PDB file of C-alpha atoms and ligand atoms in Angstrom:
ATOM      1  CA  UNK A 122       0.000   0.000   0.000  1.00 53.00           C
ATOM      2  CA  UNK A 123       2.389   2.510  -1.230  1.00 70.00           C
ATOM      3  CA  UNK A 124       4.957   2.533   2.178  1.00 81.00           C
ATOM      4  CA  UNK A 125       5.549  -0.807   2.711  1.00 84.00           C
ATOM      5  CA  UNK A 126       6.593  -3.717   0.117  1.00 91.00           C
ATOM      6  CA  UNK A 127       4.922  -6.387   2.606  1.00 92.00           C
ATOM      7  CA  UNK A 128       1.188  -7.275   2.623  1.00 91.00           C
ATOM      8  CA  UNK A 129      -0.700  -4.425   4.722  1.00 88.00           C
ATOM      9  CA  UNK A 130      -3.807  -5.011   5.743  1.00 89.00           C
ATOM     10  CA  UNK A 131      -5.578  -2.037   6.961  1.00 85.00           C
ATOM     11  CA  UNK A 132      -7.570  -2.013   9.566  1.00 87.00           C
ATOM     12  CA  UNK A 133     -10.529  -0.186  10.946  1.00 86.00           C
ATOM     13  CA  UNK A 134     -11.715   0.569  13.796  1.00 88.00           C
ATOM     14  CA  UNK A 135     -14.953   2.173  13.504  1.00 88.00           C
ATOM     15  CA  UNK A 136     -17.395  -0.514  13.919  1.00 89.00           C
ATOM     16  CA  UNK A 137     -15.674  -1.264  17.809  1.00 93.00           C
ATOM     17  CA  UNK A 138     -16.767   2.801  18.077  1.00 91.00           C
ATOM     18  CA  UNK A 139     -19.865   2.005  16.866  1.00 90.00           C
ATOM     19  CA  UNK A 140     -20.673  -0.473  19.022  1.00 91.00           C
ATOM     20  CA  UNK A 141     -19.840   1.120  21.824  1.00 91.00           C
ATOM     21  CA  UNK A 142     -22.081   4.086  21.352  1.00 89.00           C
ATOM     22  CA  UNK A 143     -24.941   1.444  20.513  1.00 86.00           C
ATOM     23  CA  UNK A 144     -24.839   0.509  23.979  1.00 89.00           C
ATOM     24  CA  UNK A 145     -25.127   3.345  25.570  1.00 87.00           C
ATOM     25  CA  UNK A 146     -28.637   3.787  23.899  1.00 82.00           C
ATOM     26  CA  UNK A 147     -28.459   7.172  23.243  1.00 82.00           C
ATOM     27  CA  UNK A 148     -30.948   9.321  20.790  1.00 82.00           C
ATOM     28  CA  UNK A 149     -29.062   9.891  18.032  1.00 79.00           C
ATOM     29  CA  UNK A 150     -31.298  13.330  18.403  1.00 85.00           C
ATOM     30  CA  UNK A 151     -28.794  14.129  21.511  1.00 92.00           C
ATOM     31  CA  UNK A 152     -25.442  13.244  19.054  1.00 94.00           C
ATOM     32  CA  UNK A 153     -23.644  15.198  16.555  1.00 96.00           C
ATOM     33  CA  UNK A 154     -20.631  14.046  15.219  1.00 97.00           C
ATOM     34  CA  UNK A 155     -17.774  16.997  14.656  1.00 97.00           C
ATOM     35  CA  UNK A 156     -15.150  16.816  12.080  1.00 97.00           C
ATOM     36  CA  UNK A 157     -12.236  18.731  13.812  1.00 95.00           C
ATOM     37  CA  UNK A 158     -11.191  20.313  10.601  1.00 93.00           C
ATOM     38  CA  UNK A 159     -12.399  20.542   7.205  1.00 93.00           C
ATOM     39  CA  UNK A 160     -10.166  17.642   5.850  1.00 93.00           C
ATOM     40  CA  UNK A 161     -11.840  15.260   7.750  1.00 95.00           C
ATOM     41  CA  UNK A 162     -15.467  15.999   6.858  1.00 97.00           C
ATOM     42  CA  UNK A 163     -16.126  12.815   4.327  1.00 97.00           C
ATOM     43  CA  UNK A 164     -15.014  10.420   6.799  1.00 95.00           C
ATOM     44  CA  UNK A 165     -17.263  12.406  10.063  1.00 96.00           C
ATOM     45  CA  UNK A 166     -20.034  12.300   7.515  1.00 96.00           C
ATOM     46  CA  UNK A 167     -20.119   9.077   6.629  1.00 95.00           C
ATOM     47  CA  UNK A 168     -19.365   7.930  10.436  1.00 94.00           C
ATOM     48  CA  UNK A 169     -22.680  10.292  11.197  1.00 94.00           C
ATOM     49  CA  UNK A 170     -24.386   8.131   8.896  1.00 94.00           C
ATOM     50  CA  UNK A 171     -23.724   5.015  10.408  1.00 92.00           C
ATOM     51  CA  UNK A 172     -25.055   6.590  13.537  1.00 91.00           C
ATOM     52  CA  UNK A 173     -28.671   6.255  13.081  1.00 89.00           C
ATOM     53  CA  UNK A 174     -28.019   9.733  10.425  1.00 92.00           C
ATOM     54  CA  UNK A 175     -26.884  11.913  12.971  1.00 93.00           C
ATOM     55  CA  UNK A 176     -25.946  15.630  12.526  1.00 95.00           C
ATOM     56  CA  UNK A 177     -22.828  16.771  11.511  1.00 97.00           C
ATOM     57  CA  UNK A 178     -20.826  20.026  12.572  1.00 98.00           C
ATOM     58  CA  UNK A 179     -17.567  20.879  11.551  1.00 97.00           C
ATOM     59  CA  UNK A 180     -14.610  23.255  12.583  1.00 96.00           C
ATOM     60  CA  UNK A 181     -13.238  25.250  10.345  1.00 95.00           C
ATOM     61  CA  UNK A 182      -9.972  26.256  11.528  1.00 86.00           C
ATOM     62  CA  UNK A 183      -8.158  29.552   9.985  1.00 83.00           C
ATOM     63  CA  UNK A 184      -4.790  31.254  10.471  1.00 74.00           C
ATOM     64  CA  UNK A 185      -4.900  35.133   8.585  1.00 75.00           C
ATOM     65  CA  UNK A 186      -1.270  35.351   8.055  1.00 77.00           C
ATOM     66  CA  UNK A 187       2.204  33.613   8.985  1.00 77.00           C
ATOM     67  CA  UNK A 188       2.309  33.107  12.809  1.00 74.00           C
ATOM     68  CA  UNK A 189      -0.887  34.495  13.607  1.00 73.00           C
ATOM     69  CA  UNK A 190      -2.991  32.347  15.844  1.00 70.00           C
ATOM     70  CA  UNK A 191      -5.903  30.142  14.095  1.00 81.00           C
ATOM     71  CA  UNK A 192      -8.850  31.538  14.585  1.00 84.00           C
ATOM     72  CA  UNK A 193     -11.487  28.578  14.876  1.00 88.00           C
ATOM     73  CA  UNK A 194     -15.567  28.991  13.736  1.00 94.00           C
ATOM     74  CA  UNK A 195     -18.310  25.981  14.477  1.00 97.00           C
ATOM     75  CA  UNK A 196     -20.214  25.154  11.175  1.00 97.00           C
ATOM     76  CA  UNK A 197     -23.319  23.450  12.707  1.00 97.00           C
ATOM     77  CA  UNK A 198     -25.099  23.589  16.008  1.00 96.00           C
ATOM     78  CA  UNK A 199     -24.129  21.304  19.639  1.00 97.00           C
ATOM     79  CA  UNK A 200     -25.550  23.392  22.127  1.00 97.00           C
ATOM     80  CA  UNK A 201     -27.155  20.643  24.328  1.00 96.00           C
ATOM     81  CA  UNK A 202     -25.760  18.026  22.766  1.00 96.00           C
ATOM     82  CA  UNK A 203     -23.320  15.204  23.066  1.00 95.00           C
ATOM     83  CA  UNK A 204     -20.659  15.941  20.208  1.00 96.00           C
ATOM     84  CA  UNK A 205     -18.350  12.875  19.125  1.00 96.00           C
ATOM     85  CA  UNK A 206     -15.198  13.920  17.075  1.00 96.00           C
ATOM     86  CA  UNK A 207     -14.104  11.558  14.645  1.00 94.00           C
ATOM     87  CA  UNK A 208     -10.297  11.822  13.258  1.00 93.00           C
ATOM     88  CA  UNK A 209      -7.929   9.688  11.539  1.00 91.00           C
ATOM     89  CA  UNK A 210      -4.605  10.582  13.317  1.00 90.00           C
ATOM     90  CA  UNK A 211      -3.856  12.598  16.497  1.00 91.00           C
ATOM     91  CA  UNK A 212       0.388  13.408  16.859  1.00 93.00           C
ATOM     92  CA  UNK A 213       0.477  16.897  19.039  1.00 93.00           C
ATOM     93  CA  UNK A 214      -3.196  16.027  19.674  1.00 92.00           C
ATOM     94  CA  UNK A 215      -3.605  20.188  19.111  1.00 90.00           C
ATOM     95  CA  UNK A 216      -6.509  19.220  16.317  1.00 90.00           C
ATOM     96  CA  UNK A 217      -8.458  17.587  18.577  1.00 92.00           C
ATOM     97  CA  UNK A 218      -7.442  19.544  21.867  1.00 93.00           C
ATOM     98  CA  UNK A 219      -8.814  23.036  20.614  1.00 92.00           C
ATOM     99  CA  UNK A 220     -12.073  21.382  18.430  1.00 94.00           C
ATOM    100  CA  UNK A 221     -12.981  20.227  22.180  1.00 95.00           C
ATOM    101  CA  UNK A 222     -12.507  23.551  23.756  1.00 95.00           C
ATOM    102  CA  UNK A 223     -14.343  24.923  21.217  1.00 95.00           C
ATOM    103  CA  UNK A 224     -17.497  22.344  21.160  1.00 97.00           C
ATOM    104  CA  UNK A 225     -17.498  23.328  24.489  1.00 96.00           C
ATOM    105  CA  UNK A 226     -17.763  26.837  24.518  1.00 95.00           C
ATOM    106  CA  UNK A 227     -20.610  26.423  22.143  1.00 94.00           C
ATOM    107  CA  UNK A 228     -22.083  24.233  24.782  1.00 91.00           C
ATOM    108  CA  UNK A 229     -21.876  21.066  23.585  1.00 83.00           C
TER     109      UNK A 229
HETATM  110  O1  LIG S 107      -2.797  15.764  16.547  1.00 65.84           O
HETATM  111  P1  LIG S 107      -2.371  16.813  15.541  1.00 65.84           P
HETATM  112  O2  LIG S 107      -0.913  17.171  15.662  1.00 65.84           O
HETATM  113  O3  LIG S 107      -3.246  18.011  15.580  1.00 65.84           O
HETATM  114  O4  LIG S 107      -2.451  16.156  14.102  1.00 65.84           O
HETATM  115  C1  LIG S 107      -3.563  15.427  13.659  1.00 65.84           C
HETATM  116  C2  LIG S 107      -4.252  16.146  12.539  1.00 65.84           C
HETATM  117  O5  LIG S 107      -3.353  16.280  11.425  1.00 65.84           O
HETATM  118  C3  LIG S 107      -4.001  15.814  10.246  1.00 65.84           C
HETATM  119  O6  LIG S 107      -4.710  16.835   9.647  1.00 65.84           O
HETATM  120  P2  LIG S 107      -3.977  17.973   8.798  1.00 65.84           P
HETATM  121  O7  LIG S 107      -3.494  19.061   9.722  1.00 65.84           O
HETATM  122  O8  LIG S 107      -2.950  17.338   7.935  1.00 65.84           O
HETATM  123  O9  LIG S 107      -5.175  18.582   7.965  1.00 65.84           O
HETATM  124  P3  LIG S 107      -6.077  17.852   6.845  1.00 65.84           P
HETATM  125  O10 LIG S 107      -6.582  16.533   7.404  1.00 65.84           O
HETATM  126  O11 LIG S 107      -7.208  18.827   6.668  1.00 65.84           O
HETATM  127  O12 LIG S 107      -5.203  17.689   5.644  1.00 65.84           O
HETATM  128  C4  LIG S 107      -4.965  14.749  10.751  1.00 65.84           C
HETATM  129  O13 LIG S 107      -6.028  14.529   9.843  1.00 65.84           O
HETATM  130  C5  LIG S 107      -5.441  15.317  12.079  1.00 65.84           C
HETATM  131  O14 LIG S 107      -6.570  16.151  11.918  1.00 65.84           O
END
């Protein structure tokens, strides 16, 4: 698979997530599922899906010049709700640090 010149196999781990959430029986009307940045919204979207067609929100993340801080906006509504952010990767964990401070400012 382009890296390695063994047999990969790649393996996913959404349907353990899945499962999970199932039993804690909870209205998918009380989810939303956040992508933490735009690059990630196919895969949220289609993990949203798979949860009984939850809602999605996404955060759009934007830096207005060379070492300037990102400034971070909330596409989508969690006030009230339980917010689940799906990613492929965390390394600094910064992505998913700051979409959680924001979800929860906006009171989800
Ligand atoms: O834990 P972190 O250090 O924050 O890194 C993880 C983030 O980096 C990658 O996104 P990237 O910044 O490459 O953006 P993209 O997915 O939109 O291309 C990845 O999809 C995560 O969102």
């Amino acid at each position: 698979m382009g890296y390695f010149d063994i047999p990969v196999e790649h393996v996913y781990g959404q349907h353990v997530i899945l499962d999970y959430l199932a039993s804690k029986t909870i209205c998918s009307d009380d989810l939303v599922v956040v992508s933490p940045d735009i690059g990630g919204v196919a895969r949220a979207r289609a993990f949203a899906k798979r949860l009984s067609n939850a809602p999605l929100a996404i955060v759009d993340k934007r830096s207005h010049a060379h070492n300037v801080a990102e400034v971070m906006n909330l596409i989508g509504d969690v006030k009230g709700k339980i917010a689940i952010m799906v990613d492929d990767m965390i390394d600094t964990a910064g992505t998913i640090a700051k979409g959680a401070v924001l979800l929860h400012e906006e009171g989800g």
